[in-house]
JSON list of N, CA and C in Angstrom, two decimals:
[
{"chain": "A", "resi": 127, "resn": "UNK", "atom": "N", "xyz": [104.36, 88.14, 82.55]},
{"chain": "A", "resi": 127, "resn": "UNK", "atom": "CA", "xyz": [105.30, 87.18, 83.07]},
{"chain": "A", "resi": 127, "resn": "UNK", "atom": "C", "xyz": [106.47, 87.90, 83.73]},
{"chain": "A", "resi": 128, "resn": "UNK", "atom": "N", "xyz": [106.90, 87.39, 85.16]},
{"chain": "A", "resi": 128, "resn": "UNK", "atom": "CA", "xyz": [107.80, 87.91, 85.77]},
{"chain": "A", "resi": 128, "resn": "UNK", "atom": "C", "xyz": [109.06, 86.83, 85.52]},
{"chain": "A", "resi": 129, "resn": "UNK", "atom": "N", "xyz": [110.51, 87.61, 85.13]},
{"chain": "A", "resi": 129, "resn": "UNK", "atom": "CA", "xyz": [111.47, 86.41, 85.18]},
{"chain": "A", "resi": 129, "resn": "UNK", "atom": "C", "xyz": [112.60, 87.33, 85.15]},
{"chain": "A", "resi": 130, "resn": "UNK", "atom": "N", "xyz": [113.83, 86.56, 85.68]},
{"chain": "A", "resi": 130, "resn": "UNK", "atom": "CA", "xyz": [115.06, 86.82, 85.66]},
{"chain": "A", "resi": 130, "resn": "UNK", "atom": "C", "xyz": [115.81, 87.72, 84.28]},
{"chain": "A", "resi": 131, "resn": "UNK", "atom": "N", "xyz": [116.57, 88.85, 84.69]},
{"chain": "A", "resi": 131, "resn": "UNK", "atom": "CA", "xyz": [116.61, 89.62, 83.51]},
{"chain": "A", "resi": 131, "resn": "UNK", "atom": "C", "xyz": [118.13, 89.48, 82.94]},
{"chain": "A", "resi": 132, "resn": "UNK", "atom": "N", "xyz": [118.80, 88.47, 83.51]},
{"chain": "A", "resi": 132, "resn": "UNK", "atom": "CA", "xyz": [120.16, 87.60, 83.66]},
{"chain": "A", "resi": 132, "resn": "UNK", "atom": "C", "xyz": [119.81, 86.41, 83.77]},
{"chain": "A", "resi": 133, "resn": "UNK", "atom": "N", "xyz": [120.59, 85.57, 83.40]},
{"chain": "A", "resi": 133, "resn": "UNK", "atom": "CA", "xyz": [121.08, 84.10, 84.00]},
{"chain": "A", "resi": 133, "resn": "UNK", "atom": "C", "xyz": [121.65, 84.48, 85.30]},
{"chain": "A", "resi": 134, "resn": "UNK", "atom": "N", "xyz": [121.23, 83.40, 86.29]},
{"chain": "A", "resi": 134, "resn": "UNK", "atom": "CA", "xyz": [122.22, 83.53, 87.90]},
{"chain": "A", "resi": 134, "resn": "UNK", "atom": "C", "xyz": [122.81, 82.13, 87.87]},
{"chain": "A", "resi": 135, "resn": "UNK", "atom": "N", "xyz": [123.93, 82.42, 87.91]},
{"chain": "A", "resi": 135, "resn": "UNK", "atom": "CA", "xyz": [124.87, 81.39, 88.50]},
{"chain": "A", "resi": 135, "resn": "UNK", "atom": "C", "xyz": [124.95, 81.09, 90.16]},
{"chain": "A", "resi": 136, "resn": "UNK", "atom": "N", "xyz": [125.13, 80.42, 90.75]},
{"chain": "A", "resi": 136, "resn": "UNK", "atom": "CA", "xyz": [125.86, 80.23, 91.77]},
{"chain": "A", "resi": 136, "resn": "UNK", "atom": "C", "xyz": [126.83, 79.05, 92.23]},
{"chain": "A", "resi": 137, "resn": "UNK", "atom": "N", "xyz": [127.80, 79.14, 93.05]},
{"chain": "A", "resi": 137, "resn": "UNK", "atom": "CA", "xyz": [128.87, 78.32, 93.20]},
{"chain": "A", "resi": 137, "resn": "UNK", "atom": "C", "xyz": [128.74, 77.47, 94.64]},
{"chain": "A", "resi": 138, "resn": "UNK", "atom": "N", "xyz": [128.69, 76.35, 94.44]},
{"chain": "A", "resi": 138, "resn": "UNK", "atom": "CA", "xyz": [128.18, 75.63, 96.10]},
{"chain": "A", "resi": 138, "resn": "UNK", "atom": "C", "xyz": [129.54, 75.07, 96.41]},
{"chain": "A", "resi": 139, "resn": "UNK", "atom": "N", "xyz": [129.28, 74.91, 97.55]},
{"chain": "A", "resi": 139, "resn": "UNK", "atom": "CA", "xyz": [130.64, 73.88, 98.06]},
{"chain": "A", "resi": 139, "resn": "UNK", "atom": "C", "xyz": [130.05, 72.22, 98.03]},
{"chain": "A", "resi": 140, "resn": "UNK", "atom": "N", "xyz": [131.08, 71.30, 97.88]},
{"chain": "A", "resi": 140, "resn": "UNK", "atom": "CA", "xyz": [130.45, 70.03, 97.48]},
{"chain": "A", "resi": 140, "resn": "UNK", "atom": "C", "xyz": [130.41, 69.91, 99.02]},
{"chain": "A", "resi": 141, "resn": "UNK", "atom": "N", "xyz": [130.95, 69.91, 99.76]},
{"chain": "A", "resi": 141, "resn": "UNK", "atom": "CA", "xyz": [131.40, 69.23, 101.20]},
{"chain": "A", "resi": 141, "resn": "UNK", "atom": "C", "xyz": [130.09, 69.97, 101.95]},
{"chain": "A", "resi": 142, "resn": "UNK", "atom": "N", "xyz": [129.50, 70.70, 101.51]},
{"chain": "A", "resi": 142, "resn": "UNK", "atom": "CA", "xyz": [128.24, 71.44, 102.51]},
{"chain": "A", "resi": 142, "resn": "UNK", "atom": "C", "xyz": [126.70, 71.07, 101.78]},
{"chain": "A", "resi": 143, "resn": "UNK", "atom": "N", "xyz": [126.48, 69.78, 102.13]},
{"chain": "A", "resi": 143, "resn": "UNK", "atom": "CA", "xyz": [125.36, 69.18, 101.38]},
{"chain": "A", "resi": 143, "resn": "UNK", "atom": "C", "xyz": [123.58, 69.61, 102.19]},
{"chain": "A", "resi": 144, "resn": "UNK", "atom": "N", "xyz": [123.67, 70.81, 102.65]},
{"chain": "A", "resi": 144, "resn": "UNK", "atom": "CA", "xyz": [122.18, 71.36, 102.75]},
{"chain": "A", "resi": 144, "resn": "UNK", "atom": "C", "xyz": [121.75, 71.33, 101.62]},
{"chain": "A", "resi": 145, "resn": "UNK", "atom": "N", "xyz": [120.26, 71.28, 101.67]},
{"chain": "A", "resi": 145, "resn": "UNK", "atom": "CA", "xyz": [119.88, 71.85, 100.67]},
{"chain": "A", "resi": 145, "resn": "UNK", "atom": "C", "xyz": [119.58, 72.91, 100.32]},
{"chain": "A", "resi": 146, "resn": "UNK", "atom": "N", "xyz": [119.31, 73.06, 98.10]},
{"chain": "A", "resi": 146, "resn": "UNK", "atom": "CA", "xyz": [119.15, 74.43, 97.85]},
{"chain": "A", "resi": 146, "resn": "UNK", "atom": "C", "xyz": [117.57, 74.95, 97.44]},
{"chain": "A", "resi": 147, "resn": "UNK", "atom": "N", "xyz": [117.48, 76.11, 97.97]},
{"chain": "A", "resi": 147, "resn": "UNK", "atom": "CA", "xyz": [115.97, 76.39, 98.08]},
{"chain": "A", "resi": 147, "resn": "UNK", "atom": "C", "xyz": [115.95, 77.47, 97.30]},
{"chain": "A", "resi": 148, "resn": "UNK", "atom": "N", "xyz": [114.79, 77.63, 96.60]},
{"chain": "A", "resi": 148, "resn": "UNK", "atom": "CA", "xyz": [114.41, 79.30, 95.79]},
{"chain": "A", "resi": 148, "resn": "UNK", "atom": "C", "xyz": [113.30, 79.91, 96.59]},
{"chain": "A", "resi": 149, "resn": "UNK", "atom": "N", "xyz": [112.93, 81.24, 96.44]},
{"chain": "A", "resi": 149, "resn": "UNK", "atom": "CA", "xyz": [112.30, 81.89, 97.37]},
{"chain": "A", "resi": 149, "resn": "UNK", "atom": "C", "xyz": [111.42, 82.86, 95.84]},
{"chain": "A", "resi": 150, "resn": "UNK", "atom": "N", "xyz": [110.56, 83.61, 96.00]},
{"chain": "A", "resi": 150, "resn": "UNK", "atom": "CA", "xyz": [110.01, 84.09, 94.49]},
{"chain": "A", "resi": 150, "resn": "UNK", "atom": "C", "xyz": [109.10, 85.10, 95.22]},
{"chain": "A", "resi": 151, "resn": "UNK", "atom": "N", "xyz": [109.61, 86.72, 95.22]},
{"chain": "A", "resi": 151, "resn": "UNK", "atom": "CA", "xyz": [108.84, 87.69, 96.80]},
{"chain": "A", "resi": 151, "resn": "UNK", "atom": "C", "xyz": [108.28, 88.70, 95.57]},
{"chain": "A", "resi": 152, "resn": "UNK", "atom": "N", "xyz": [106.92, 88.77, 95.63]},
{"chain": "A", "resi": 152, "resn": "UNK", "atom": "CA", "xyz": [107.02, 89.44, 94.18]},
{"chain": "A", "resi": 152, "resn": "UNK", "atom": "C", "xyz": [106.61, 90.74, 95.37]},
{"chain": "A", "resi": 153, "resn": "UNK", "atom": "N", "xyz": [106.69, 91.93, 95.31]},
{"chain": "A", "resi": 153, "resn": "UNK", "atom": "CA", "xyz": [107.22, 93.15, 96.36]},
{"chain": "A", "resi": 153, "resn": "UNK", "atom": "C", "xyz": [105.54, 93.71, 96.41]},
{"chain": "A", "resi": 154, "resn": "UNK", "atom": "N", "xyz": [104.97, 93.53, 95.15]},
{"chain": "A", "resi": 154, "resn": "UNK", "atom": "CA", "xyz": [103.11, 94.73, 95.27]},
{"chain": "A", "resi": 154, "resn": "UNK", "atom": "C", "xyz": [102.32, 93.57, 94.62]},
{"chain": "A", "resi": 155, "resn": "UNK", "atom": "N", "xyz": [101.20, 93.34, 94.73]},
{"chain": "A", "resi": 155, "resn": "UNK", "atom": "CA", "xyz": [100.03, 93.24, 94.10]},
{"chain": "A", "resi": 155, "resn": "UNK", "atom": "C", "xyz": [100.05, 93.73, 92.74]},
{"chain": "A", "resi": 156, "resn": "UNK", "atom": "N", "xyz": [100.08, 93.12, 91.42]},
{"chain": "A", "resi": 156, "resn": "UNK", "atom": "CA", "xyz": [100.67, 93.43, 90.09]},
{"chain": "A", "resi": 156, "resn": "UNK", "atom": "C", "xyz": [99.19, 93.98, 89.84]},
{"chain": "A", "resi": 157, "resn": "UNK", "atom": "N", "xyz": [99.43, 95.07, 89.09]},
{"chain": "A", "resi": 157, "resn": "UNK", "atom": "CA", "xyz": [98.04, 96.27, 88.51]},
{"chain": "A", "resi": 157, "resn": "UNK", "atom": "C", "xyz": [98.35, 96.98, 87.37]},
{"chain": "A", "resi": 158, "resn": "UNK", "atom": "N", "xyz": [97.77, 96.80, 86.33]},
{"chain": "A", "resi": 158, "resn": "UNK", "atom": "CA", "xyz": [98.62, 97.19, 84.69]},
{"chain": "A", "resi": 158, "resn": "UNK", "atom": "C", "xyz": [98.20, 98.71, 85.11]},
{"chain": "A", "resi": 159, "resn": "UNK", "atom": "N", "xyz": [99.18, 99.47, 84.48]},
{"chain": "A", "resi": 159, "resn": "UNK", "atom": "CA", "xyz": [100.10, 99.23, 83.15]},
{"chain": "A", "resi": 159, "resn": "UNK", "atom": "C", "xyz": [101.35, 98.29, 84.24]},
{"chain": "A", "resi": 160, "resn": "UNK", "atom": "N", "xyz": [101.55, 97.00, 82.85]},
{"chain": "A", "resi": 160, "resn": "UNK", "atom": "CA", "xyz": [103.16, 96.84, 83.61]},
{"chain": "A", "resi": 160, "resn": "UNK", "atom": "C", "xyz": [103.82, 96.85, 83.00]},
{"chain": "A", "resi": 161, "resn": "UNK", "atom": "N", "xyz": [105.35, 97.75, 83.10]},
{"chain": "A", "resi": 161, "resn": "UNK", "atom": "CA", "xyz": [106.46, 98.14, 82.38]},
{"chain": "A", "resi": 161, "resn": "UNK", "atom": "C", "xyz": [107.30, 97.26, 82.31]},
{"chain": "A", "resi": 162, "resn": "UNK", "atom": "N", "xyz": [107.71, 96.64, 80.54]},
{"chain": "A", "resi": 162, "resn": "UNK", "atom": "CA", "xyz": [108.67, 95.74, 80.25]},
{"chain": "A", "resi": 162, "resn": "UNK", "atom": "C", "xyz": [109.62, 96.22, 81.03]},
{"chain": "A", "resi": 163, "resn": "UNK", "atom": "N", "xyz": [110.67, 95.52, 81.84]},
{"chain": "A", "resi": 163, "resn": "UNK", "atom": "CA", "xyz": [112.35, 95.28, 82.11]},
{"chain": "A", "resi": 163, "resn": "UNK", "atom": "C", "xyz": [112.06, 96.58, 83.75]},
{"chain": "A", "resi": 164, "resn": "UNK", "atom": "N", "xyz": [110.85, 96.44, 84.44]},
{"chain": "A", "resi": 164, "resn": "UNK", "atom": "CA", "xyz": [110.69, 96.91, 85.84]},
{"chain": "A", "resi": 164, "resn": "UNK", "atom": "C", "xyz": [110.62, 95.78, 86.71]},
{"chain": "A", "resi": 165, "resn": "UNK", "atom": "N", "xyz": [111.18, 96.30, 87.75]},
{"chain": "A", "resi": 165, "resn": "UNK", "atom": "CA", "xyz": [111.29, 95.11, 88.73]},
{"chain": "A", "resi": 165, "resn": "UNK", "atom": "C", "xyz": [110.37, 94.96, 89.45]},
{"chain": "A", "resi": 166, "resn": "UNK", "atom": "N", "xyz": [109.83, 94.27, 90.02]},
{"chain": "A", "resi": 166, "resn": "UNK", "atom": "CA", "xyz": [108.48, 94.03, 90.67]},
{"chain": "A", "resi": 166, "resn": "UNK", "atom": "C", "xyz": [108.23, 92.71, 91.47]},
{"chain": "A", "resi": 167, "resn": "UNK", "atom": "N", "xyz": [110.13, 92.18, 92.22]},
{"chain": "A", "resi": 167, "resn": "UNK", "atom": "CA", "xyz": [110.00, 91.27, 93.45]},
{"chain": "A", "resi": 167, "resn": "UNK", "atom": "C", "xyz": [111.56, 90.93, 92.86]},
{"chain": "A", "resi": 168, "resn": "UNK", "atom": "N", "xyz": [112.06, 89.91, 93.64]},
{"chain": "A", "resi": 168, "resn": "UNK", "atom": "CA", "xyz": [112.94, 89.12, 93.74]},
{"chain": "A", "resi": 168, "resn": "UNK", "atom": "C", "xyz": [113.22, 87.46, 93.57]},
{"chain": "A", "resi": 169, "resn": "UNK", "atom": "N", "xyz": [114.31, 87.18, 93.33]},
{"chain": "A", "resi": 169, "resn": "UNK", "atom": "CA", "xyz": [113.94, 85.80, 93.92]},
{"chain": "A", "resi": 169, "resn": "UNK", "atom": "C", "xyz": [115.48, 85.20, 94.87]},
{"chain": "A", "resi": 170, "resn": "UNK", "atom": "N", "xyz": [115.10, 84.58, 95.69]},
{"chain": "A", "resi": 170, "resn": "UNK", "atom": "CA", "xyz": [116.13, 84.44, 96.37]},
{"chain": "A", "resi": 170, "resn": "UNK", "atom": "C", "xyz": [116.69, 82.69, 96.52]},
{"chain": "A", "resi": 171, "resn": "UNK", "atom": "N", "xyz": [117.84, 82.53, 96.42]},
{"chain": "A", "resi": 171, "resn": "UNK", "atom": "CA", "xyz": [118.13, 81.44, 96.48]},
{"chain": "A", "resi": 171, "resn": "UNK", "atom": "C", "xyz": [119.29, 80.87, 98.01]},
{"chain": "A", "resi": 172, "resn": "UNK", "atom": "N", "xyz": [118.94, 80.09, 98.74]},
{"chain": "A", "resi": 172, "resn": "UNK", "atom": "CA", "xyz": [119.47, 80.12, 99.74]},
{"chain": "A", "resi": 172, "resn": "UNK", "atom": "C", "xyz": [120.03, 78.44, 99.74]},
{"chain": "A", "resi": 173, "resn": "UNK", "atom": "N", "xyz": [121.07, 78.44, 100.57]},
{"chain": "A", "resi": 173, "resn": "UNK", "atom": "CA", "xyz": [121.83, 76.88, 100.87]},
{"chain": "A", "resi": 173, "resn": "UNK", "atom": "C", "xyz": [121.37, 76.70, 102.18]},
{"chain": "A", "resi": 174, "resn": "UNK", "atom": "N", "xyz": [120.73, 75.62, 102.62]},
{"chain": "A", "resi": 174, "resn": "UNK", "atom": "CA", "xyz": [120.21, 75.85, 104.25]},
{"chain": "A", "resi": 174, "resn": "UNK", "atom": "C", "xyz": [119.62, 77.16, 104.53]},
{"chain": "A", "resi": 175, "resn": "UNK", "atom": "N", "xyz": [120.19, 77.37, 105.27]},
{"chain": "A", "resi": 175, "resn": "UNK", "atom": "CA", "xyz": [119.10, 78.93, 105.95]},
{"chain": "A", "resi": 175, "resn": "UNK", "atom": "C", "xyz": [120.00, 79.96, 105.32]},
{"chain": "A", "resi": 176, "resn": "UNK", "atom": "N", "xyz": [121.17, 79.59, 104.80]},
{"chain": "A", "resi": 176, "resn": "UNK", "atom": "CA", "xyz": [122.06, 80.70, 104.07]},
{"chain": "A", "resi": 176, "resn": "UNK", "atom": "C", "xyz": [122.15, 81.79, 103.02]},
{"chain": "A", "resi": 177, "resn": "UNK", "atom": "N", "xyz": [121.67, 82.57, 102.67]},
{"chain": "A", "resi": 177, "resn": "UNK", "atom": "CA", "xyz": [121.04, 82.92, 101.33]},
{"chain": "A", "resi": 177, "resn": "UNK", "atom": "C", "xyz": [122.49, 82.85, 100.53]},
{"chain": "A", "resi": 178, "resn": "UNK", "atom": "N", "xyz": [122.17, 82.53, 99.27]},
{"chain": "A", "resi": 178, "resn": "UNK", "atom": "CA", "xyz": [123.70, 82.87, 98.32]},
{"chain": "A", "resi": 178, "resn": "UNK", "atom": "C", "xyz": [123.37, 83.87, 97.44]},
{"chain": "A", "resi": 179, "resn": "UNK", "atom": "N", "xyz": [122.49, 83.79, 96.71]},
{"chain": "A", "resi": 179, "resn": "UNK", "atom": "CA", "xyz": [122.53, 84.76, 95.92]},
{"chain": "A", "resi": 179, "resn": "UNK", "atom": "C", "xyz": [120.76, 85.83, 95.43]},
{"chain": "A", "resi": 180, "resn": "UNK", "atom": "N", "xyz": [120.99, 86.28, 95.25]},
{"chain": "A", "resi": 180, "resn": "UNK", "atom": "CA", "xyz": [119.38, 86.99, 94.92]},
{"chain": "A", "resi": 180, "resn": "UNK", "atom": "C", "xyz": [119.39, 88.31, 93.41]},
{"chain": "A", "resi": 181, "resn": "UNK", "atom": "N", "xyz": [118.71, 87.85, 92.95]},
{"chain": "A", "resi": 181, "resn": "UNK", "atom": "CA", "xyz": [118.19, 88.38, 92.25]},
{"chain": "A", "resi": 181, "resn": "UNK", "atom": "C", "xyz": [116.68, 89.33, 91.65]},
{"chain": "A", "resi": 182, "resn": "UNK", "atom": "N", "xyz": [117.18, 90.30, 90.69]},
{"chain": "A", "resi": 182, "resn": "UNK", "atom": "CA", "xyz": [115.32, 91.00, 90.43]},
{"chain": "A", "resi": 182, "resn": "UNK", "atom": "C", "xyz": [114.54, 90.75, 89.64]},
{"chain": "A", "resi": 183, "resn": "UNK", "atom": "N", "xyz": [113.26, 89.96, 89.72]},
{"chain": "A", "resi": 183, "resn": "UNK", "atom": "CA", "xyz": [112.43, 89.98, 88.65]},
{"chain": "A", "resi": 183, "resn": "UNK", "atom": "C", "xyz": [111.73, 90.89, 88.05]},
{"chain": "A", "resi": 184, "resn": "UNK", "atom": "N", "xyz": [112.21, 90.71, 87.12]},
{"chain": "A", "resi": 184, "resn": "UNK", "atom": "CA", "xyz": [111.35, 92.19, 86.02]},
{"chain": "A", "resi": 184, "resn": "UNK", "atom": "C", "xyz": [110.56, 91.53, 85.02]},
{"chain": "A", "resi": 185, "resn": "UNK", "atom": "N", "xyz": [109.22, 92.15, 84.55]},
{"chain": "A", "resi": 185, "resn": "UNK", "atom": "CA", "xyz": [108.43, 92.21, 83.80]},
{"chain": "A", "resi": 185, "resn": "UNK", "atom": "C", "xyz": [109.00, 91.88, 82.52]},
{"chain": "A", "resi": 186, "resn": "UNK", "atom": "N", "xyz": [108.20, 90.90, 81.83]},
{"chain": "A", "resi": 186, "resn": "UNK", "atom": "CA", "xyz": [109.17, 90.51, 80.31]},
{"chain": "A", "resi": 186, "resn": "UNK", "atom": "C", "xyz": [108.32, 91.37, 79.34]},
{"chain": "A", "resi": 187, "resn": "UNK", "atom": "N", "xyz": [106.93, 91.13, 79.61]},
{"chain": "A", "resi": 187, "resn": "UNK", "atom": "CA", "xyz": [105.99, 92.56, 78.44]},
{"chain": "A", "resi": 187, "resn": "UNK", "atom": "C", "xyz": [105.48, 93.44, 78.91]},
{"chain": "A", "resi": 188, "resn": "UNK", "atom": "N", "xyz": [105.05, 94.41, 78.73]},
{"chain": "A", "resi": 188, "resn": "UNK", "atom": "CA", "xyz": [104.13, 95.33, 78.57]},
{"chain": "A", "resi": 188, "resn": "UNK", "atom": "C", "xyz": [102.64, 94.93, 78.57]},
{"chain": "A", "resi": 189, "resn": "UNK", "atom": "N", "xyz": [101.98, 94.94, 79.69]},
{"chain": "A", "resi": 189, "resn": "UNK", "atom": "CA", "xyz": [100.74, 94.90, 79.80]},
{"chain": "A", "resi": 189, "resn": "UNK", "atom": "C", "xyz": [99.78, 96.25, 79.75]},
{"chain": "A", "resi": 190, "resn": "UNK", "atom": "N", "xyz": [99.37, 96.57, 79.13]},
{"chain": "A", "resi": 190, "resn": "UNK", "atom": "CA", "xyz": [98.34, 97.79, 79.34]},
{"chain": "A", "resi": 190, "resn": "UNK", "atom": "C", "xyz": [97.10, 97.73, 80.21]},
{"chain": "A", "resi": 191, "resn": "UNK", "atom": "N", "xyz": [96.58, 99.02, 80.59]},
{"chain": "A", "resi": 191, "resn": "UNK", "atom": "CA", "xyz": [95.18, 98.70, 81.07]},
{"chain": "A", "resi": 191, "resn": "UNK", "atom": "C", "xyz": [94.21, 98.29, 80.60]},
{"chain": "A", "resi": 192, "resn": "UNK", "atom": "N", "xyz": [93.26, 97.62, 80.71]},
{"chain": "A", "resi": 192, "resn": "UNK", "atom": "CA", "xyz": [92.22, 97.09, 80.47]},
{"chain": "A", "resi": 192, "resn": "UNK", "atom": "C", "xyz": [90.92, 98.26, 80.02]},
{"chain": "A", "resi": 193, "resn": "UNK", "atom": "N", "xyz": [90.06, 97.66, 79.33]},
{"chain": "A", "resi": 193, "resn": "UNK", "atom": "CA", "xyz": [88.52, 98.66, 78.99]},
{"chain": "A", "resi": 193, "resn": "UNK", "atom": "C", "xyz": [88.11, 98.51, 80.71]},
{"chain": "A", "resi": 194, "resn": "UNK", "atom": "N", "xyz": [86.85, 99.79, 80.51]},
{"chain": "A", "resi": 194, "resn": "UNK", "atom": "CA", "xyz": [86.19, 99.70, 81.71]},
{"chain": "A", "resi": 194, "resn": "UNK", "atom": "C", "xyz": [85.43, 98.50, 82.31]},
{"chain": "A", "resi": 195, "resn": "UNK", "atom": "N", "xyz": [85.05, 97.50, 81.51]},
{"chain": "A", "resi": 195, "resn": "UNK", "atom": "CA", "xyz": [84.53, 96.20, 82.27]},
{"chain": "A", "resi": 195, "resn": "UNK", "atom": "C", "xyz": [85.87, 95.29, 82.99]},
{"chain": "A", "resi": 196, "resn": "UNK", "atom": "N", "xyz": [86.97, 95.47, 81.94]},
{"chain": "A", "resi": 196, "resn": "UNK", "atom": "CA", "xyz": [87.94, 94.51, 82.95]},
{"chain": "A", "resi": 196, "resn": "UNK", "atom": "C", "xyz": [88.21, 95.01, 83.96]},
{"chain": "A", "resi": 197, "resn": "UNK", "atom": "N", "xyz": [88.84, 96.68, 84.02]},
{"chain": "A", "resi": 197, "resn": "UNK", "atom": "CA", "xyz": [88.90, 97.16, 85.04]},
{"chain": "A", "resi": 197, "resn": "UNK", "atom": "C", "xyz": [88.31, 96.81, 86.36]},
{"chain": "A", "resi": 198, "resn": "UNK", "atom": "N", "xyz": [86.68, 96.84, 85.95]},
{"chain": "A", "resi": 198, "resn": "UNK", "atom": "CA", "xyz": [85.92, 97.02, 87.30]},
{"chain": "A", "resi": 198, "resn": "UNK", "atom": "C", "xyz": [85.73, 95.54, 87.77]},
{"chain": "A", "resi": 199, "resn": "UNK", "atom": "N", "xyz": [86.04, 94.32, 86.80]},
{"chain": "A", "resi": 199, "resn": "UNK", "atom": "CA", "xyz": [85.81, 93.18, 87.23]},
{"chain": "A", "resi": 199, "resn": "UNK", "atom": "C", "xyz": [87.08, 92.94, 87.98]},
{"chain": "A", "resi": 200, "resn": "UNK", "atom": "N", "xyz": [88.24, 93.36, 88.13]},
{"chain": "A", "resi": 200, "resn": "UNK", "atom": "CA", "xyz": [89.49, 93.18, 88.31]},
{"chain": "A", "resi": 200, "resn": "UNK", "atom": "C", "xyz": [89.47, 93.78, 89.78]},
{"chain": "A", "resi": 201, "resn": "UNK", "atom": "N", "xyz": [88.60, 94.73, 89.65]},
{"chain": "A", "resi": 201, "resn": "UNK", "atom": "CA", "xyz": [88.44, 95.81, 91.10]},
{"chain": "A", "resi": 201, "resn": "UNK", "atom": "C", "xyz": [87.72, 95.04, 92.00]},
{"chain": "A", "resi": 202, "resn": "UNK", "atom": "N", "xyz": [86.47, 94.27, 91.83]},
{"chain": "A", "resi": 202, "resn": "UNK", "atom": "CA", "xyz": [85.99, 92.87, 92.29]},
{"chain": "A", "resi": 202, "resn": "UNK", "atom": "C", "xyz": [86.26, 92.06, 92.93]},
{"chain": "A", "resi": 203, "resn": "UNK", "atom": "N", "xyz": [87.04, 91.36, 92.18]},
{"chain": "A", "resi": 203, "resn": "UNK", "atom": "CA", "xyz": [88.13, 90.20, 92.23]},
{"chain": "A", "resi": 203, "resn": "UNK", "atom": "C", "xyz": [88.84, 90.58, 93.40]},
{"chain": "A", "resi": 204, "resn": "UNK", "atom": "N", "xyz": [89.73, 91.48, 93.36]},
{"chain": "A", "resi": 204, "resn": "UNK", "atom": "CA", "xyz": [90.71, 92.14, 94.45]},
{"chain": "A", "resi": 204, "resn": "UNK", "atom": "C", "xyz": [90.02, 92.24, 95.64]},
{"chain": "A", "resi": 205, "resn": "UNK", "atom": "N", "xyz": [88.78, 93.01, 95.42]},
{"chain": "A", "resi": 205, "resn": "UNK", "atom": "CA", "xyz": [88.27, 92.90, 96.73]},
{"chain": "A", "resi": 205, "resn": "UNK", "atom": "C", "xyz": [87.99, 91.84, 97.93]},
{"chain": "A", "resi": 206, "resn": "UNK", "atom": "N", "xyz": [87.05, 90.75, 96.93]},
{"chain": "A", "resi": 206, "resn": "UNK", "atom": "CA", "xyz": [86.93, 89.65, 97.22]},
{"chain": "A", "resi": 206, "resn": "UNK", "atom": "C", "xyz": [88.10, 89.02, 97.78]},
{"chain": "A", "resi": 207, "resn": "UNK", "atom": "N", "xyz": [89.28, 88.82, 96.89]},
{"chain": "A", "resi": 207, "resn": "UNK", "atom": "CA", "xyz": [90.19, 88.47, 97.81]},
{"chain": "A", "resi": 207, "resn": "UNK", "atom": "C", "xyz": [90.79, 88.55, 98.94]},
{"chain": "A", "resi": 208, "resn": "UNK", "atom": "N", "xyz": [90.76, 89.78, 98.93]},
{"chain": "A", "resi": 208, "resn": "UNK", "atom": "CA", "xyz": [91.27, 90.35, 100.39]},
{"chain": "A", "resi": 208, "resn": "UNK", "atom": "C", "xyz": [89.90, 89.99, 101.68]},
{"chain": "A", "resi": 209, "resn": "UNK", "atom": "N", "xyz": [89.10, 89.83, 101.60]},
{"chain": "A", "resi": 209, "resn": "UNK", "atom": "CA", "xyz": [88.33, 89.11, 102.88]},
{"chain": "A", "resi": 209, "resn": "UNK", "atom": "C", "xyz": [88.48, 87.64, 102.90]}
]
């Protein structure tokens, strides 16, 4: 699970009624091992086309690698996807 490693606040103006949008850019293709409290995308929050504030999502556990069948089914999968 990827999530915010803070609470984000942000402060709007009442009088500027765009709306507010989240954005969620995760940066690679996630591939264990994944390291608790590493960042591995962003998320961005914007007012209209404005961005206000952004933040990093980091990894909440520790995932390890897999035995050799998940591995290679995982290697599969990936492939497949990409065509």
């Amino acid at each position: 699970d990827l999530a915010l490693q803070h609470a984000l606040t942000v402060s709007i103006s009442k009088s500027n009624n765009a709306p507010i949008s989240t954005q969620y850019d995760v940066s690679q293709s996630l591939v264990a091992p994944i390291i608790a409290g590493k960042t591995y995308g962003e998320v961005t929050v914007k007012q209209g086309e404005k961005v206000i504030a952004r933040a990093p999502l980091v990894a909440m556990t520790n995932i390890g690698t897999g035995n050799l069948w998940q591995r290679s089914r995982d290697q599969l999968l990936m492939l497949i996807e990409k065509k």
